[in-house]
Amino acid sequence: MLVIGERINGMYKDVGKAIKERDKKVIQDLAKKQVASGASMLDVNVGPAAKDAQEAMKWLVETIQEVVDAGLCLDSTKPAVIEEGLKVVKNKAMVNSSTADKEKLDIFVPMAKQYKARLIGLTLGKSGVPRDRAQRSEYAAAILTSCVEAGFNLEELYIDPIVLPVNVAQPQSLEALEALREFRFLYNPPPKTVVGLSNVSQGTENRSLINRTFLIMAQAQGLDAAIVDPMDKELMDAMITAELLLNKNIYCDSYLDAYKKK
Ligand code: THG
């Protein structure tokens, strides 16, 4: 599982405040803690409030890189904001994300290719969130077509079925899970997949329990990557145990510790 730490996102109050005040310590502590907890990439999102989003992205990337070597997953809907980050990323970069709209794909696919970055393709169209598993597969096929036509290395592509809060869109959790399975039949080799896990529990009472239960179900459908809070130890232990049971790691009594030392 490619673990992408979600915490450096202006959506979180502490991070939003740190970005506004250009307070490096808050950001660097979160970067170090997430990497120590098992994240191999860190999501970087300036949040909805940042006025100077491009400048804030550059500052975040440089601030994080002062303390960790993790890959960075640049999270914005705006191409200019992502590109500002791509220019300064030293290690592996990930473009998060393009929708399945042709106009967006025509910008983001060549951009990811130029910077040798991974790319997340959201199964989102102009009409907003996908209705069901079939519409998710239609959008996934459009993303795959664009990438193949542009000569983008499919090993670097991750398709996101869009996870929605279970408290407001309950049937969508199952639709997203089934879509993960259906994507495997769209292309050979099957495209990789990613989810933004914490979406599923937004506004609910049992956030951590709902997150880890959904993550394991998604893993059973072949999920390759997830944007998660790696500091949630129960979540990480459940994820590592699911990988063991899916025969992705070799068993030993200390398999939980062994995973984190990788
Ligand atoms: N797919 C992709 N990228 C994504 C998402 C996705 N990036 C953003 C998001 N979804 C994943 N990251 C988060 C980060 C935080 C929360 C949810 C998803 C979250 N935050 C608290 C909340 O809103 O309740 C903030 C609480 C606080 O202020 O402290 O839940 O789906 N490709």
mmCIF file with all atom_site columns, C-alpha atoms in Angstrom, residues 31-240:
data_model
loop_
_atom_site.group_PDB
_atom_site.id
_atom_site.type_symbol
_atom_site.label_atom_id
_atom_site.label_alt_id
_atom_site.label_comp_id
_atom_site.label_asym_id
_atom_site.label_entity_id
_atom_site.label_seq_id
_atom_site.pdbx_PDB_ins_code
_atom_site.Cartn_x
_atom_site.Cartn_y
_atom_site.Cartn_z
_atom_site.occupancy
_atom_site.B_iso_or_equiv
_atom_site.pdbx_formal_charge
_atom_site.auth_seq_id
_atom_site.auth_comp_id
_atom_site.auth_asym_id
_atom_site.auth_atom_id
_atom_site.pdbx_PDB_model_num
ATOM 1   C CA . ALA A 1 31  ? 5.768   16.001 8.180   1.00 0.00 ? 31  ALA A CA 1
ATOM 2   C CA . LYS A 1 32  ? 8.155   14.184 10.536  1.00 0.00 ? 32  LYS A CA 1
ATOM 3   C CA . LYS A 1 33  ? 5.383   12.467 12.521  1.00 0.00 ? 33  LYS A CA 1
ATOM 4   C CA . GLN A 1 34  ? 3.579   11.222 9.424   1.00 0.00 ? 34  GLN A CA 1
ATOM 5   C CA . VAL A 1 35  ? 6.767   9.800  7.918   1.00 0.00 ? 35  VAL A CA 1
ATOM 6   C CA . ALA A 1 36  ? 7.714   8.170  11.252  1.00 0.00 ? 36  ALA A CA 1
ATOM 7   C CA . SER A 1 37  ? 4.225   6.586  11.319  1.00 0.00 ? 37  SER A CA 1
ATOM 8   C CA . GLY A 1 38  ? 4.689   4.909  7.923   1.00 0.00 ? 38  GLY A CA 1
ATOM 9   C CA . ALA A 1 39  ? 3.710   7.450  5.228   1.00 0.00 ? 39  ALA A CA 1
ATOM 10  C CA . SER A 1 40  ? 5.886   7.294  2.117   1.00 0.00 ? 40  SER A CA 1
ATOM 11  C CA . MET A 1 41  ? 4.297   10.325 0.482   1.00 0.00 ? 41  MET A CA 1
ATOM 12  C CA . LEU A 1 42  ? 2.697   13.424 2.002   1.00 0.00 ? 42  LEU A CA 1
ATOM 13  C CA . ASP A 1 43  ? -0.348  15.163 0.585   1.00 0.00 ? 43  ASP A CA 1
ATOM 14  C CA . VAL A 1 44  ? 0.165   18.943 0.365   1.00 0.00 ? 44  VAL A CA 1
ATOM 15  C CA . ASN A 1 45  ? -2.972  21.080 0.115   1.00 0.00 ? 45  ASN A CA 1
ATOM 16  C CA . VAL A 1 46  ? -2.956  24.814 0.830   1.00 0.00 ? 46  VAL A CA 1
ATOM 17  C CA . GLY A 1 47  ? -6.640  24.669 1.722   1.00 0.00 ? 47  GLY A CA 1
ATOM 18  C CA . PRO A 1 48  ? -9.627  26.676 0.614   1.00 0.00 ? 48  PRO A CA 1
ATOM 19  C CA . ALA A 1 49  ? -8.667  29.889 2.445   1.00 0.00 ? 49  ALA A CA 1
ATOM 20  C CA . ALA A 1 50  ? -5.175  30.506 1.041   1.00 0.00 ? 50  ALA A CA 1
ATOM 21  C CA . LYS A 1 51  ? -5.306  33.686 -1.042  1.00 0.00 ? 51  LYS A CA 1
ATOM 22  C CA . ASP A 1 52  ? -1.787  33.379 -2.398  1.00 0.00 ? 52  ASP A CA 1
ATOM 23  C CA . ALA A 1 53  ? -2.205  29.683 -3.201  1.00 0.00 ? 53  ALA A CA 1
ATOM 24  C CA . GLN A 1 54  ? 0.788   29.385 -5.563  1.00 0.00 ? 54  GLN A CA 1
ATOM 25  C CA . GLU A 1 55  ? 3.189   31.040 -3.145  1.00 0.00 ? 55  GLU A CA 1
ATOM 26  C CA . ALA A 1 56  ? 1.753   28.983 -0.258  1.00 0.00 ? 56  ALA A CA 1
ATOM 27  C CA . MET A 1 57  ? 2.295   25.727 -2.184  1.00 0.00 ? 57  MET A CA 1
ATOM 28  C CA . LYS A 1 58  ? 5.933   26.611 -2.886  1.00 0.00 ? 58  LYS A CA 1
ATOM 29  C CA . TRP A 1 59  ? 6.483   27.512 0.776   1.00 0.00 ? 59  TRP A CA 1
ATOM 30  C CA . LEU A 1 60  ? 4.882   24.273 1.997   1.00 0.00 ? 60  LEU A CA 1
ATOM 31  C CA . VAL A 1 61  ? 6.963   22.087 -0.334  1.00 0.00 ? 61  VAL A CA 1
ATOM 32  C CA . GLU A 1 62  ? 10.217  23.801 0.634   1.00 0.00 ? 62  GLU A CA 1
ATOM 33  C CA . THR A 1 63  ? 9.330   23.747 4.341   1.00 0.00 ? 63  THR A CA 1
ATOM 34  C CA . ILE A 1 64  ? 8.538   20.009 4.267   1.00 0.00 ? 64  ILE A CA 1
ATOM 35  C CA . GLN A 1 65  ? 11.658  19.150 2.277   1.00 0.00 ? 65  GLN A CA 1
ATOM 36  C CA . GLU A 1 66  ? 13.858  20.752 4.920   1.00 0.00 ? 66  GLU A CA 1
ATOM 37  C CA . VAL A 1 67  ? 12.992  17.898 7.297   1.00 0.00 ? 67  VAL A CA 1
ATOM 38  C CA . VAL A 1 68  ? 11.877  14.771 5.353   1.00 0.00 ? 68  VAL A CA 1
ATOM 39  C CA . ASP A 1 69  ? 12.702  12.969 2.096   1.00 0.00 ? 69  ASP A CA 1
ATOM 40  C CA . ALA A 1 70  ? 9.154   11.708 1.426   1.00 0.00 ? 70  ALA A CA 1
ATOM 41  C CA . GLY A 1 71  ? 7.530   12.049 -1.978  1.00 0.00 ? 71  GLY A CA 1
ATOM 42  C CA . LEU A 1 72  ? 4.967   14.853 -2.200  1.00 0.00 ? 72  LEU A CA 1
ATOM 43  C CA . CYS A 1 73  ? 1.400   14.606 -3.468  1.00 0.00 ? 73  CYS A CA 1
ATOM 44  C CA . LEU A 1 74  ? 0.437   18.096 -4.646  1.00 0.00 ? 74  LEU A CA 1
ATOM 45  C CA . ASP A 1 75  ? -3.275  18.518 -3.983  1.00 0.00 ? 75  ASP A CA 1
ATOM 46  C CA . SER A 1 76  ? -5.140  21.305 -5.780  1.00 0.00 ? 76  SER A CA 1
ATOM 47  C CA . THR A 1 77  ? -7.759  21.769 -8.480  1.00 0.00 ? 77  THR A CA 1
ATOM 48  C CA . LYS A 1 78  ? -5.657  24.573 -9.977  1.00 0.00 ? 78  LYS A CA 1
ATOM 49  C CA . PRO A 1 79  ? -2.951  23.631 -12.521 1.00 0.00 ? 79  PRO A CA 1
ATOM 50  C CA . ALA A 1 80  ? -0.861  26.722 -11.685 1.00 0.00 ? 80  ALA A CA 1
ATOM 51  C CA . VAL A 1 81  ? -0.774  25.794 -7.976  1.00 0.00 ? 81  VAL A CA 1
ATOM 52  C CA . ILE A 1 82  ? 0.317   22.227 -8.690  1.00 0.00 ? 82  ILE A CA 1
ATOM 53  C CA . GLU A 1 83  ? 2.953   23.347 -11.186 1.00 0.00 ? 83  GLU A CA 1
ATOM 54  C CA . GLU A 1 84  ? 4.422   25.794 -8.666  1.00 0.00 ? 84  GLU A CA 1
ATOM 55  C CA . GLY A 1 85  ? 4.961   22.808 -6.358  1.00 0.00 ? 85  GLY A CA 1
ATOM 56  C CA . LEU A 1 86  ? 6.290   20.541 -9.123  1.00 0.00 ? 86  LEU A CA 1
ATOM 57  C CA . LYS A 1 87  ? 9.007   23.085 -9.900  1.00 0.00 ? 87  LYS A CA 1
ATOM 58  C CA . VAL A 1 88  ? 10.518  22.712 -6.412  1.00 0.00 ? 88  VAL A CA 1
ATOM 59  C CA . VAL A 1 89  ? 9.818   19.060 -5.470  1.00 0.00 ? 89  VAL A CA 1
ATOM 60  C CA . LYS A 1 90  ? 13.107  17.155 -5.106  1.00 0.00 ? 90  LYS A CA 1
ATOM 61  C CA . ASN A 1 91  ? 11.846  13.609 -4.604  1.00 0.00 ? 91  ASN A CA 1
ATOM 62  C CA . LYS A 1 92  ? 8.937   11.783 -6.240  1.00 0.00 ? 92  LYS A CA 1
ATOM 63  C CA . ALA A 1 93  ? 5.949   14.013 -6.999  1.00 0.00 ? 93  ALA A CA 1
ATOM 64  C CA . MET A 1 94  ? 2.292   13.150 -7.497  1.00 0.00 ? 94  MET A CA 1
ATOM 65  C CA . VAL A 1 95  ? -0.229  15.397 -9.252  1.00 0.00 ? 95  VAL A CA 1
ATOM 66  C CA . ASN A 1 96  ? -3.470  15.352 -7.195  1.00 0.00 ? 96  ASN A CA 1
ATOM 67  C CA . SER A 1 97  ? -5.503  15.602 -9.293  1.00 0.00 ? 97  SER A CA 1
ATOM 68  C CA . SER A 1 98  ? -7.165  15.742 -12.705 1.00 0.00 ? 98  SER A CA 1
ATOM 69  C CA . THR A 1 99  ? -10.863 15.132 -13.221 1.00 0.00 ? 99  THR A CA 1
ATOM 70  C CA . ALA A 1 100 ? -12.022 12.973 -16.155 1.00 0.00 ? 100 ALA A CA 1
ATOM 71  C CA . ASP A 1 101 ? -12.882 16.114 -18.182 1.00 0.00 ? 101 ASP A CA 1
ATOM 72  C CA . LYS A 1 102 ? -10.950 16.282 -21.426 1.00 0.00 ? 102 LYS A CA 1
ATOM 73  C CA . GLU A 1 103 ? -9.933  19.926 -20.838 1.00 0.00 ? 103 GLU A CA 1
ATOM 74  C CA . LYS A 1 104 ? -8.455  18.996 -17.444 1.00 0.00 ? 104 LYS A CA 1
ATOM 75  C CA . LEU A 1 105 ? -6.768  15.823 -18.702 1.00 0.00 ? 105 LEU A CA 1
ATOM 76  C CA . ASP A 1 106 ? -5.214  17.803 -21.579 1.00 0.00 ? 106 ASP A CA 1
ATOM 77  C CA . ILE A 1 107 ? -3.487  19.999 -18.989 1.00 0.00 ? 107 ILE A CA 1
ATOM 78  C CA . PHE A 1 108 ? -2.624  17.568 -16.185 1.00 0.00 ? 108 PHE A CA 1
ATOM 79  C CA . VAL A 1 109 ? -1.506  14.469 -18.126 1.00 0.00 ? 109 VAL A CA 1
ATOM 80  C CA . PRO A 1 110 ? 1.265   16.321 -20.056 1.00 0.00 ? 110 PRO A CA 1
ATOM 81  C CA . MET A 1 111 ? 2.209   18.198 -16.868 1.00 0.00 ? 111 MET A CA 1
ATOM 82  C CA . ALA A 1 112 ? 2.669   14.984 -14.872 1.00 0.00 ? 112 ALA A CA 1
ATOM 83  C CA . LYS A 1 113 ? 4.617   13.471 -17.773 1.00 0.00 ? 113 LYS A CA 1
ATOM 84  C CA . GLN A 1 114 ? 6.920   16.486 -18.078 1.00 0.00 ? 114 GLN A CA 1
ATOM 85  C CA . TYR A 1 115 ? 7.821   16.417 -14.373 1.00 0.00 ? 115 TYR A CA 1
ATOM 86  C CA . LYS A 1 116 ? 8.021   12.579 -14.222 1.00 0.00 ? 116 LYS A CA 1
ATOM 87  C CA . ALA A 1 117 ? 5.305   12.667 -11.584 1.00 0.00 ? 117 ALA A CA 1
ATOM 88  C CA . ARG A 1 118 ? 2.579   10.223 -10.633 1.00 0.00 ? 118 ARG A CA 1
ATOM 89  C CA . LEU A 1 119 ? -0.955  11.316 -11.478 1.00 0.00 ? 119 LEU A CA 1
ATOM 90  C CA . ILE A 1 120 ? -4.304  10.854 -9.740  1.00 0.00 ? 120 ILE A CA 1
ATOM 91  C CA . GLY A 1 121 ? -7.321  10.770 -12.050 1.00 0.00 ? 121 GLY A CA 1
ATOM 92  C CA . LEU A 1 122 ? -10.631 11.443 -10.285 1.00 0.00 ? 122 LEU A CA 1
ATOM 93  C CA . THR A 1 123 ? -13.741 9.754  -11.652 1.00 0.00 ? 123 THR A CA 1
ATOM 94  C CA . LEU A 1 124 ? -15.462 13.124 -11.683 1.00 0.00 ? 124 LEU A CA 1
ATOM 95  C CA . GLY A 1 125 ? -17.050 14.779 -14.700 1.00 0.00 ? 125 GLY A CA 1
ATOM 96  C CA . LYS A 1 126 ? -18.620 18.136 -15.389 1.00 0.00 ? 126 LYS A CA 1
ATOM 97  C CA . SER A 1 127 ? -21.862 17.004 -13.786 1.00 0.00 ? 127 SER A CA 1
ATOM 98  C CA . GLY A 1 128 ? -20.151 16.556 -10.412 1.00 0.00 ? 128 GLY A CA 1
ATOM 99  C CA . VAL A 1 129 ? -19.844 13.445 -8.269  1.00 0.00 ? 129 VAL A CA 1
ATOM 100 C CA . PRO A 1 130 ? -20.380 10.074 -9.961  1.00 0.00 ? 130 PRO A CA 1
ATOM 101 C CA . ARG A 1 131 ? -23.829 8.535  -9.678  1.00 0.00 ? 131 ARG A CA 1
ATOM 102 C CA . ASP A 1 132 ? -22.856 4.879  -9.335  1.00 0.00 ? 132 ASP A CA 1
ATOM 103 C CA . ARG A 1 133 ? -20.197 2.270  -10.138 1.00 0.00 ? 133 ARG A CA 1
ATOM 104 C CA . ALA A 1 134 ? -21.023 2.364  -13.881 1.00 0.00 ? 134 ALA A CA 1
ATOM 105 C CA . GLN A 1 135 ? -20.459 6.100  -14.146 1.00 0.00 ? 135 GLN A CA 1
ATOM 106 C CA . ARG A 1 136 ? -17.211 5.717  -12.197 1.00 0.00 ? 136 ARG A CA 1
ATOM 107 C CA . SER A 1 137 ? -16.040 3.137  -14.734 1.00 0.00 ? 137 SER A CA 1
ATOM 108 C CA . GLU A 1 138 ? -16.992 5.426  -17.658 1.00 0.00 ? 138 GLU A CA 1
ATOM 109 C CA . TYR A 1 139 ? -14.875 8.224  -16.199 1.00 0.00 ? 139 TYR A CA 1
ATOM 110 C CA . ALA A 1 140 ? -12.033 5.808  -15.431 1.00 0.00 ? 140 ALA A CA 1
ATOM 111 C CA . ALA A 1 141 ? -12.051 4.657  -19.063 1.00 0.00 ? 141 ALA A CA 1
ATOM 112 C CA . ALA A 1 142 ? -11.840 8.287  -20.232 1.00 0.00 ? 142 ALA A CA 1
ATOM 113 C CA . ILE A 1 143 ? -8.829  8.869  -17.958 1.00 0.00 ? 143 ILE A CA 1
ATOM 114 C CA . LEU A 1 144 ? -7.096  5.706  -19.208 1.00 0.00 ? 144 LEU A CA 1
ATOM 115 C CA . THR A 1 145 ? -7.735  6.664  -22.848 1.00 0.00 ? 145 THR A CA 1
ATOM 116 C CA . SER A 1 146 ? -6.188  10.109 -22.358 1.00 0.00 ? 146 SER A CA 1
ATOM 117 C CA . CYS A 1 147 ? -3.131  8.644  -20.637 1.00 0.00 ? 147 CYS A CA 1
ATOM 118 C CA . VAL A 1 148 ? -2.579  5.977  -23.289 1.00 0.00 ? 148 VAL A CA 1
ATOM 119 C CA . GLU A 1 149 ? -2.946  8.560  -26.090 1.00 0.00 ? 149 GLU A CA 1
ATOM 120 C CA . ALA A 1 150 ? -0.481  10.900 -24.395 1.00 0.00 ? 150 ALA A CA 1
ATOM 121 C CA . GLY A 1 151 ? 2.070   8.115  -23.862 1.00 0.00 ? 151 GLY A CA 1
ATOM 122 C CA . PHE A 1 152 ? 1.801   8.472  -20.088 1.00 0.00 ? 152 PHE A CA 1
ATOM 123 C CA . ASN A 1 153 ? 3.310   5.530  -18.177 1.00 0.00 ? 153 ASN A CA 1
ATOM 124 C CA . LEU A 1 154 ? 0.285   3.745  -16.672 1.00 0.00 ? 154 LEU A CA 1
ATOM 125 C CA . GLU A 1 155 ? 2.430   2.515  -13.760 1.00 0.00 ? 155 GLU A CA 1
ATOM 126 C CA . GLU A 1 156 ? 2.332   6.139  -12.606 1.00 0.00 ? 156 GLU A CA 1
ATOM 127 C CA . LEU A 1 157 ? -1.455  6.534  -12.876 1.00 0.00 ? 157 LEU A CA 1
ATOM 128 C CA . TYR A 1 158 ? -3.814  6.099  -9.905  1.00 0.00 ? 158 TYR A CA 1
ATOM 129 C CA . ILE A 1 159 ? -7.579  6.216  -10.444 1.00 0.00 ? 159 ILE A CA 1
ATOM 130 C CA . ASP A 1 160 ? -9.740  7.538  -7.597  1.00 0.00 ? 160 ASP A CA 1
ATOM 131 C CA . PRO A 1 161 ? -13.358 6.255  -7.430  1.00 0.00 ? 161 PRO A CA 1
ATOM 132 C CA . ILE A 1 162 ? -14.358 9.227  -5.192  1.00 0.00 ? 162 ILE A CA 1
ATOM 133 C CA . VAL A 1 163 ? -15.256 8.318  -1.646  1.00 0.00 ? 163 VAL A CA 1
ATOM 134 C CA . LEU A 1 164 ? -18.173 10.270 -0.158  1.00 0.00 ? 164 LEU A CA 1
ATOM 135 C CA . PRO A 1 165 ? -19.342 10.696 3.472   1.00 0.00 ? 165 PRO A CA 1
ATOM 136 C CA . VAL A 1 166 ? -21.382 7.669  4.514   1.00 0.00 ? 166 VAL A CA 1
ATOM 137 C CA . ASN A 1 167 ? -23.711 9.828  6.609   1.00 0.00 ? 167 ASN A CA 1
ATOM 138 C CA . VAL A 1 168 ? -24.985 11.822 3.621   1.00 0.00 ? 168 VAL A CA 1
ATOM 139 C CA . ALA A 1 169 ? -24.509 9.418  0.704   1.00 0.00 ? 169 ALA A CA 1
ATOM 140 C CA . GLN A 1 170 ? -24.719 5.959  2.215   1.00 0.00 ? 170 GLN A CA 1
ATOM 141 C CA . PRO A 1 171 ? -25.121 3.886  -0.997  1.00 0.00 ? 171 PRO A CA 1
ATOM 142 C CA . GLN A 1 172 ? -21.982 5.516  -2.425  1.00 0.00 ? 172 GLN A CA 1
ATOM 143 C CA . SER A 1 173 ? -19.586 3.591  -0.176  1.00 0.00 ? 173 SER A CA 1
ATOM 144 C CA . LEU A 1 174 ? -20.566 0.304  -1.808  1.00 0.00 ? 174 LEU A CA 1
ATOM 145 C CA . GLU A 1 175 ? -20.566 1.918  -5.278  1.00 0.00 ? 175 GLU A CA 1
ATOM 146 C CA . ALA A 1 176 ? -16.995 3.134  -4.745  1.00 0.00 ? 176 ALA A CA 1
ATOM 147 C CA . LEU A 1 177 ? -15.878 -0.312 -3.499  1.00 0.00 ? 177 LEU A CA 1
ATOM 148 C CA . GLU A 1 178 ? -17.461 -2.098 -6.449  1.00 0.00 ? 178 GLU A CA 1
ATOM 149 C CA . ALA A 1 179 ? -15.922 0.442  -8.827  1.00 0.00 ? 179 ALA A CA 1
ATOM 150 C CA . LEU A 1 180 ? -12.452 -0.472 -7.501  1.00 0.00 ? 180 LEU A CA 1
ATOM 151 C CA . ARG A 1 181 ? -13.120 -4.046 -8.622  1.00 0.00 ? 181 ARG A CA 1
ATOM 152 C CA . GLU A 1 182 ? -14.599 -3.017 -11.991 1.00 0.00 ? 182 GLU A CA 1
ATOM 153 C CA . PHE A 1 183 ? -11.617 -0.792 -12.864 1.00 0.00 ? 183 PHE A CA 1
ATOM 154 C CA . ARG A 1 184 ? -9.460  -3.923 -12.975 1.00 0.00 ? 184 ARG A CA 1
ATOM 155 C CA . PHE A 1 185 ? -11.288 -5.091 -16.111 1.00 0.00 ? 185 PHE A CA 1
ATOM 156 C CA . LEU A 1 186 ? -10.840 -1.813 -18.006 1.00 0.00 ? 186 LEU A CA 1
ATOM 157 C CA . TYR A 1 187 ? -7.266  -2.345 -19.109 1.00 0.00 ? 187 TYR A CA 1
ATOM 158 C CA . ASN A 1 188 ? -4.393  -4.789 -19.085 1.00 0.00 ? 188 ASN A CA 1
ATOM 159 C CA . PRO A 1 189 ? -2.399  -4.269 -16.915 1.00 0.00 ? 189 PRO A CA 1
ATOM 160 C CA . PRO A 1 190 ? -5.150  -3.096 -14.548 1.00 0.00 ? 190 PRO A CA 1
ATOM 161 C CA . PRO A 1 191 ? -4.895  0.571  -13.505 1.00 0.00 ? 191 PRO A CA 1
ATOM 162 C CA . LYS A 1 192 ? -3.744  1.361  -9.979  1.00 0.00 ? 192 LYS A CA 1
ATOM 163 C CA . THR A 1 193 ? -6.246  2.880  -7.559  1.00 0.00 ? 193 THR A CA 1
ATOM 164 C CA . VAL A 1 194 ? -6.263  5.406  -4.721  1.00 0.00 ? 194 VAL A CA 1
ATOM 165 C CA . VAL A 1 195 ? -8.856  6.788  -2.287  1.00 0.00 ? 195 VAL A CA 1
ATOM 166 C CA . GLY A 1 196 ? -9.105  9.819  -0.006  1.00 0.00 ? 196 GLY A CA 1
ATOM 167 C CA . LEU A 1 197 ? -10.120 7.677  2.965   1.00 0.00 ? 197 LEU A CA 1
ATOM 168 C CA . SER A 1 198 ? -11.228 10.223 5.585   1.00 0.00 ? 198 SER A CA 1
ATOM 169 C CA . ASN A 1 199 ? -13.966 11.536 3.297   1.00 0.00 ? 199 ASN A CA 1
ATOM 170 C CA . VAL A 1 200 ? -16.006 8.442  4.212   1.00 0.00 ? 200 VAL A CA 1
ATOM 171 C CA . SER A 1 201 ? -16.340 9.425  7.863   1.00 0.00 ? 201 SER A CA 1
ATOM 172 C CA . GLN A 1 202 ? -16.667 13.219 7.659   1.00 0.00 ? 202 GLN A CA 1
ATOM 173 C CA . GLY A 1 203 ? -19.317 14.390 10.090  1.00 0.00 ? 203 GLY A CA 1
ATOM 174 C CA . THR A 1 204 ? -19.721 10.984 11.767  1.00 0.00 ? 204 THR A CA 1
ATOM 175 C CA . GLU A 1 205 ? -19.114 9.970  15.381  1.00 0.00 ? 205 GLU A CA 1
ATOM 176 C CA . ASN A 1 206 ? -16.953 6.868  14.903  1.00 0.00 ? 206 ASN A CA 1
ATOM 177 C CA . ARG A 1 207 ? -14.473 8.318  12.472  1.00 0.00 ? 207 ARG A CA 1
ATOM 178 C CA . SER A 1 208 ? -11.497 6.078  13.120  1.00 0.00 ? 208 SER A CA 1
ATOM 179 C CA . LEU A 1 209 ? -13.563 2.876  13.175  1.00 0.00 ? 209 LEU A CA 1
ATOM 180 C CA . ILE A 1 210 ? -15.383 3.768  9.945   1.00 0.00 ? 210 ILE A CA 1
ATOM 181 C CA . ASN A 1 211 ? -12.098 4.746  8.269   1.00 0.00 ? 211 ASN A CA 1
ATOM 182 C CA . ARG A 1 212 ? -10.280 1.542  9.089   1.00 0.00 ? 212 ARG A CA 1
ATOM 183 C CA . THR A 1 213 ? -13.213 -0.711 8.268   1.00 0.00 ? 213 THR A CA 1
ATOM 184 C CA . PHE A 1 214 ? -13.622 0.929  4.858   1.00 0.00 ? 214 PHE A CA 1
ATOM 185 C CA . LEU A 1 215 ? -9.882  0.823  4.189   1.00 0.00 ? 215 LEU A CA 1
ATOM 186 C CA . ILE A 1 216 ? -9.730  -2.944 4.754   1.00 0.00 ? 216 ILE A CA 1
ATOM 187 C CA . MET A 1 217 ? -12.734 -3.488 2.474   1.00 0.00 ? 217 MET A CA 1
ATOM 188 C CA . ALA A 1 218 ? -11.058 -1.387 -0.220  1.00 0.00 ? 218 ALA A CA 1
ATOM 189 C CA . GLN A 1 219 ? -7.819  -3.343 0.213   1.00 0.00 ? 219 GLN A CA 1
ATOM 190 C CA . ALA A 1 220 ? -9.767  -6.540 -0.405  1.00 0.00 ? 220 ALA A CA 1
ATOM 191 C CA . GLN A 1 221 ? -10.858 -5.007 -3.733  1.00 0.00 ? 221 GLN A CA 1
ATOM 192 C CA . GLY A 1 222 ? -7.216  -4.442 -4.678  1.00 0.00 ? 222 GLY A CA 1
ATOM 193 C CA . LEU A 1 223 ? -6.643  -0.835 -3.555  1.00 0.00 ? 223 LEU A CA 1
ATOM 194 C CA . ASP A 1 224 ? -3.049  0.315  -4.248  1.00 0.00 ? 224 ASP A CA 1
ATOM 195 C CA . ALA A 1 225 ? -2.778  3.659  -2.435  1.00 0.00 ? 225 ALA A CA 1
ATOM 196 C CA . ALA A 1 226 ? -4.639  5.709  0.158   1.00 0.00 ? 226 ALA A CA 1
ATOM 197 C CA . ILE A 1 227 ? -4.579  9.249  1.481   1.00 0.00 ? 227 ILE A CA 1
ATOM 198 C CA . VAL A 1 228 ? -4.955  8.653  5.221   1.00 0.00 ? 228 VAL A CA 1
ATOM 199 C CA . ASP A 1 229 ? -3.999  9.944  8.651   1.00 0.00 ? 229 ASP A CA 1
ATOM 200 C CA . PRO A 1 230 ? -0.979  7.693  9.345   1.00 0.00 ? 230 PRO A CA 1
ATOM 201 C CA . MET A 1 231 ? -0.868  8.901  12.948  1.00 0.00 ? 231 MET A CA 1
ATOM 202 C CA . ASP A 1 232 ? -4.044  6.873  13.541  1.00 0.00 ? 232 ASP A CA 1
ATOM 203 C CA . LYS A 1 233 ? -2.238  3.805  14.881  1.00 0.00 ? 233 LYS A CA 1
ATOM 204 C CA . GLU A 1 234 ? -5.263  1.512  14.864  1.00 0.00 ? 234 GLU A CA 1
ATOM 205 C CA . LEU A 1 235 ? -5.835  2.403  11.216  1.00 0.00 ? 235 LEU A CA 1
ATOM 206 C CA . MET A 1 236 ? -2.237  1.671  10.259  1.00 0.00 ? 236 MET A CA 1
ATOM 207 C CA . ASP A 1 237 ? -2.157  -1.607 12.205  1.00 0.00 ? 237 ASP A CA 1
ATOM 208 C CA . ALA A 1 238 ? -5.392  -2.751 10.555  1.00 0.00 ? 238 ALA A CA 1
ATOM 209 C CA . MET A 1 239 ? -4.027  -1.784 7.120   1.00 0.00 ? 239 MET A CA 1
ATOM 210 C CA . ILE A 1 240 ? -0.756  -3.674 7.698   1.00 0.00 ? 240 ILE A CA 1
#
